[in-house]
CSV table of C-alpha atoms and ligand atoms in Angstrom, one decimal:
chain,number,residue,atom,x,y,z
M,1,MET,CA,-11.8,25.1,0.1
M,2,ASN,CA,-12.9,23.2,3.0
M,3,ILE,CA,-9.8,21.2,4.7
M,4,SER,CA,-11.7,17.8,4.8
M,5,LEU,CA,-13.2,18.3,1.5
M,6,LYS,CA,-9.6,18.9,0.1
M,7,SER,CA,-8.4,15.8,2.0
M,8,MET,CA,-11.1,13.6,0.5
M,9,ILE,CA,-10.4,14.9,-3.1
M,10,LEU,CA,-6.7,14.2,-2.6
M,11,ALA,CA,-7.5,10.6,-1.2
M,12,ALA,CA,-9.7,9.8,-4.2
M,13,GLU,CA,-6.9,11.1,-6.4
M,14,PHE,CA,-4.4,8.9,-5.0
M,15,ALA,CA,-6.8,5.9,-4.9
M,16,ALA,CA,-6.9,6.3,-8.7
M,17,ILE,CA,-3.1,6.5,-8.8
M,18,ILE,CA,-2.9,3.0,-7.0
M,19,ALA,CA,-5.4,1.7,-9.4
M,20,ILE,CA,-3.2,2.6,-12.2
M,21,PHE,CA,0.0,1.2,-10.5
M,22,SER,CA,-1.7,-2.0,-9.8
M,23,GLN,CA,-1.8,-2.8,-13.4
M,24,PHE,CA,2.0,-2.9,-13.6
M,25,THR,CA,2.1,-6.9,-13.0
M,26,ILE,CA,4.9,-9.5,-13.5
M,27,PRO,CA,3.7,-13.0,-13.0
M,28,LEU,CA,5.7,-14.6,-10.1
M,29,GLY,CA,3.9,-17.9,-9.3
M,30,ILE,CA,0.6,-17.7,-7.7
M,31,ILE,CA,1.1,-14.1,-6.6
M,32,PRO,CA,2.1,-11.3,-9.2
M,33,LEU,CA,4.8,-8.9,-8.5
M,34,THR,CA,2.9,-5.4,-8.8
M,35,GLY,CA,3.3,-1.7,-8.4
M,36,GLN,CA,0.7,-1.6,-5.7
M,37,THR,CA,3.1,-1.6,-2.9
M,38,LEU,CA,5.2,1.2,-4.2
M,39,ALA,CA,2.0,3.4,-4.8
M,40,VAL,CA,0.6,2.6,-1.5
M,41,GLY,CA,3.9,3.4,0.2
M,42,PHE,CA,4.3,6.7,-1.5
M,43,THR,CA,0.6,7.5,-0.8
M,44,ALA,CA,1.0,7.1,2.8
M,45,THR,CA,4.2,8.9,2.9
M,46,ILE,CA,2.9,11.9,1.1
M,47,LEU,CA,-0.6,12.1,2.6
M,48,GLY,CA,0.2,10.7,6.2
M,49,ARG,CA,-1.8,8.4,8.4
M,50,ARG,CA,-5.3,9.7,8.1
M,51,VAL,CA,-5.7,10.8,4.5
M,52,GLY,CA,-3.3,8.0,3.3
M,53,THR,CA,-5.6,5.4,4.7
M,54,GLN,CA,-8.5,7.0,3.3
M,55,ALA,CA,-6.9,6.7,0.0
M,56,ILE,CA,-6.5,2.9,0.5
M,57,LEU,CA,-10.0,2.6,1.8
M,58,ILE,CA,-11.5,4.4,-1.3
M,59,TYR,CA,-9.2,2.1,-3.6
M,60,LEU,CA,-10.4,-1.1,-1.8
M,61,LEU,CA,-14.2,0.2,-2.0
M,62,LEU,CA,-13.9,1.0,-5.8
M,63,GLY,CA,-12.6,-2.6,-6.3
M,64,PHE,CA,-14.9,-4.4,-4.1
M,65,ILE,CA,-18.0,-2.6,-5.7
M,66,GLY,CA,-16.7,-3.9,-9.3
M,67,LEU,CA,-14.2,-1.4,-10.7
M,68,PRO,CA,-11.2,-3.3,-12.3
M,69,VAL,CA,-8.8,-1.6,-10.0
M,70,PHE,CA,-6.9,-4.8,-8.4
M,71,ALA,CA,-3.9,-6.2,-10.0
M,72,GLY,CA,-4.5,-7.7,-13.5
M,73,MET,CA,-7.8,-5.6,-13.7
M,74,LYS,CA,-9.5,-8.0,-11.2
M,75,ALA,CA,-12.6,-6.7,-9.5
M,76,GLY,CA,-15.2,-7.5,-7.0
M,77,ILE,CA,-15.7,-8.8,-3.4
M,78,GLY,CA,-14.6,-12.2,-4.4
M,79,VAL,CA,-11.1,-11.0,-4.6
M,80,LEU,CA,-10.9,-10.5,-1.0
M,81,PHE,CA,-11.6,-14.3,-0.6
M,82,GLY,CA,-8.9,-15.4,-3.2
M,83,PRO,CA,-5.2,-15.7,-2.9
M,84,THR,CA,-4.3,-12.1,-2.8
M,85,GLY,CA,-7.1,-10.9,-0.5
M,86,GLY,CA,-4.6,-10.8,2.5
M,87,TYR,CA,-2.4,-8.1,0.7
M,88,LEU,CA,-5.3,-5.9,-0.1
M,89,ILE,CA,-6.5,-5.9,3.7
M,90,GLY,CA,-2.6,-5.6,4.7
M,91,PHE,CA,-2.5,-2.2,2.6
M,92,ILE,CA,-4.7,-0.6,5.1
M,93,PHE,CA,-2.3,-1.5,8.0
M,94,THR,CA,0.8,-0.7,5.9
M,95,SER,CA,-0.6,2.7,5.4
M,96,LEU,CA,-1.5,3.1,9.1
M,97,ILE,CA,1.8,2.1,10.1
M,98,VAL,CA,3.8,4.1,7.7
M,99,GLY,CA,1.7,7.4,8.5
M,100,THR,CA,2.2,6.7,12.2
M,101,ILE,CA,5.8,6.3,12.1
M,102,LEU,CA,6.2,9.4,10.0
M,103,GLU,CA,4.0,11.5,12.1
M,104,LYS,CA,5.6,10.2,15.3
M,105,THR,CA,9.2,11.0,14.1
M,106,ASP,CA,9.3,13.5,11.1
M,107,PHE,CA,8.8,13.5,7.3
M,108,THR,CA,12.7,12.7,6.5
M,109,TYR,CA,14.1,10.3,3.8
M,110,PHE,CA,15.6,8.0,6.7
M,111,TRP,CA,12.4,7.6,8.6
M,112,ALA,CA,10.4,7.2,5.4
M,113,ILE,CA,12.6,4.3,4.4
M,114,VAL,CA,12.3,2.7,7.8
M,115,ALA,CA,8.5,3.1,7.9
M,116,ASN,CA,8.0,1.9,4.4
M,117,ILE,CA,10.2,-1.3,4.8
M,118,VAL,CA,8.1,-2.0,8.1
M,119,GLY,CA,5.1,-1.4,6.0
M,120,ALA,CA,5.9,-3.5,3.2
M,121,ILE,CA,6.7,-6.5,5.8
M,122,ILE,CA,3.2,-6.2,7.2
M,123,SER,CA,1.4,-6.4,4.0
M,124,LEU,CA,3.5,-9.4,3.1
M,125,ILE,CA,2.9,-11.2,6.6
M,126,PHE,CA,-0.9,-10.3,6.0
M,127,GLY,CA,-0.9,-11.6,2.5
M,128,SER,CA,1.0,-14.8,3.3
M,129,ILE,CA,-1.3,-15.8,6.3
M,130,TRP,CA,-4.3,-15.3,4.1
M,131,LEU,CA,-2.8,-17.2,1.3
M,132,LYS,CA,-2.2,-20.3,3.7
M,133,PHE,CA,-5.8,-20.5,4.5
M,134,PHE,CA,-7.6,-19.3,1.2
M,135,SER,CA,-5.4,-21.5,-0.9
M,136,ASP,CA,-5.5,-24.4,1.5
M,137,SER,CA,-1.9,-24.8,1.4
M,138,THR,CA,0.9,-25.4,4.2
M,139,TRP,CA,2.6,-22.6,6.0
M,140,LEU,CA,5.8,-23.3,4.1
M,141,ALA,CA,4.2,-23.4,0.6
M,142,ALA,CA,2.3,-19.9,1.6
M,143,PHE,CA,5.5,-18.2,2.8
M,144,THR,CA,7.6,-19.7,-0.2
M,145,GLY,CA,5.1,-18.6,-2.8
M,146,GLY,CA,3.9,-15.3,-1.0
M,147,PHE,CA,6.5,-13.9,1.1
M,148,PHE,CA,10.1,-14.8,0.3
M,149,PRO,CA,10.0,-14.0,-3.5
M,150,PHE,CA,8.8,-10.4,-2.6
M,151,ILE,CA,11.5,-9.3,0.0
M,152,LEU,CA,14.1,-8.0,-2.4
M,153,PRO,CA,11.5,-6.3,-4.7
M,154,GLY,CA,9.7,-5.0,-1.6
M,155,LEU,CA,13.0,-3.5,-0.1
M,156,ILE,CA,13.7,-1.8,-3.6
M,157,LYS,CA,9.9,-0.4,-3.7
M,158,ALA,CA,10.1,0.6,-0.2
M,159,VAL,CA,13.2,2.8,-0.9
M,160,ALA,CA,11.6,4.0,-4.0
M,161,ALA,CA,8.2,4.8,-2.2
M,162,ALA,CA,10.2,6.8,0.5
M,163,TYR,CA,12.2,8.7,-2.0
M,164,ILE,CA,9.2,9.8,-4.1
M,165,GLY,CA,6.9,10.2,-1.2
M,166,ILE,CA,9.2,12.4,0.8
M,167,THR,CA,10.1,14.7,-2.5
M,168,ILE,CA,6.3,15.2,-3.0
M,169,HIS,CA,5.2,15.6,0.5
M,170,LYS,CA,7.8,18.4,0.9
M,171,ARG,CA,6.5,20.0,-2.3
M,172,MET,CA,2.8,19.6,-1.5
M,173,LYS,CA,3.4,21.1,2.2
M,174,LEU,CA,4.0,24.3,0.3
M,175,SER,CA,0.4,24.5,-0.7
M,176,TYR,CA,-1.5,22.1,1.3
M,177,SER,CA,-1.8,20.8,4.7
M,178,VAL,CA,-3.2,17.5,4.3
M,179,THR,CA,-2.0,15.5,7.5
Z,1,LIG,O1,-5.0,-8.9,-6.2
Z,1,LIG,C1,-4.5,-7.8,-6.0
Z,1,LIG,O2,-4.7,-6.8,-6.5
Z,1,LIG,C2,-3.4,-7.9,-4.8
Z,1,LIG,C3,-2.1,-8.4,-5.5
Z,1,LIG,C4,-1.1,-8.3,-4.3
Z,1,LIG,C5,0.2,-8.7,-4.8
Z,1,LIG,C6,1.2,-8.5,-3.6
Z,1,LIG,S1,1.3,-7.2,-2.6
Z,1,LIG,C7,2.8,-7.5,-1.7
Z,1,LIG,C8,3.5,-8.4,-2.6
Z,1,LIG,N1,4.5,-7.7,-3.5
Z,1,LIG,C9,4.3,-7.7,-4.9
Z,1,LIG,O3,4.7,-7.0,-5.8
Z,1,LIG,N2,3.2,-8.4,-4.9
Z,1,LIG,C10,2.5,-9.1,-3.8
């Protein structure tokens, strides 16, 4: 099969996986704790920068055109202008940075943990800045609601994403060349 068609199919499959993980949510104030960051992290770790980011873009596109793929089965372009819109945009940069770090170093557990922690912080920063403006709150309130509660769970999910991602990446490399 043509390499780019194979990449597109993989990206679409991982977009569907992110949509499923997005439905694992625990309410934590205005922003829910979700499985999204775990799925975004392992997607970028498995697929690398280009195909990983394609997967995120497909996921976002599906949500913006109305499929209920966002946390709590939300959908539509309106989500972008709500309190969680910044995290969704942040996922693009998370994927770019995770993939770039791994491609510039090597796909090892150590670098995957570093990359996923940096990636998680990026989506939290994006999300919190967006939250400040779209919920019309103060900087302190935005970071208290959108950043600090997610640091510890974010670290745990980053380590898990690195472990899952590198394990699957190594196995897939036997049959695919996706990055
Ligand atoms: O509306 C959505 O689908 C986006 C939800 C974003 C939740 C953010 S992602 C970063 C942080 N970590 C979590 O587990 N939840 C928030």
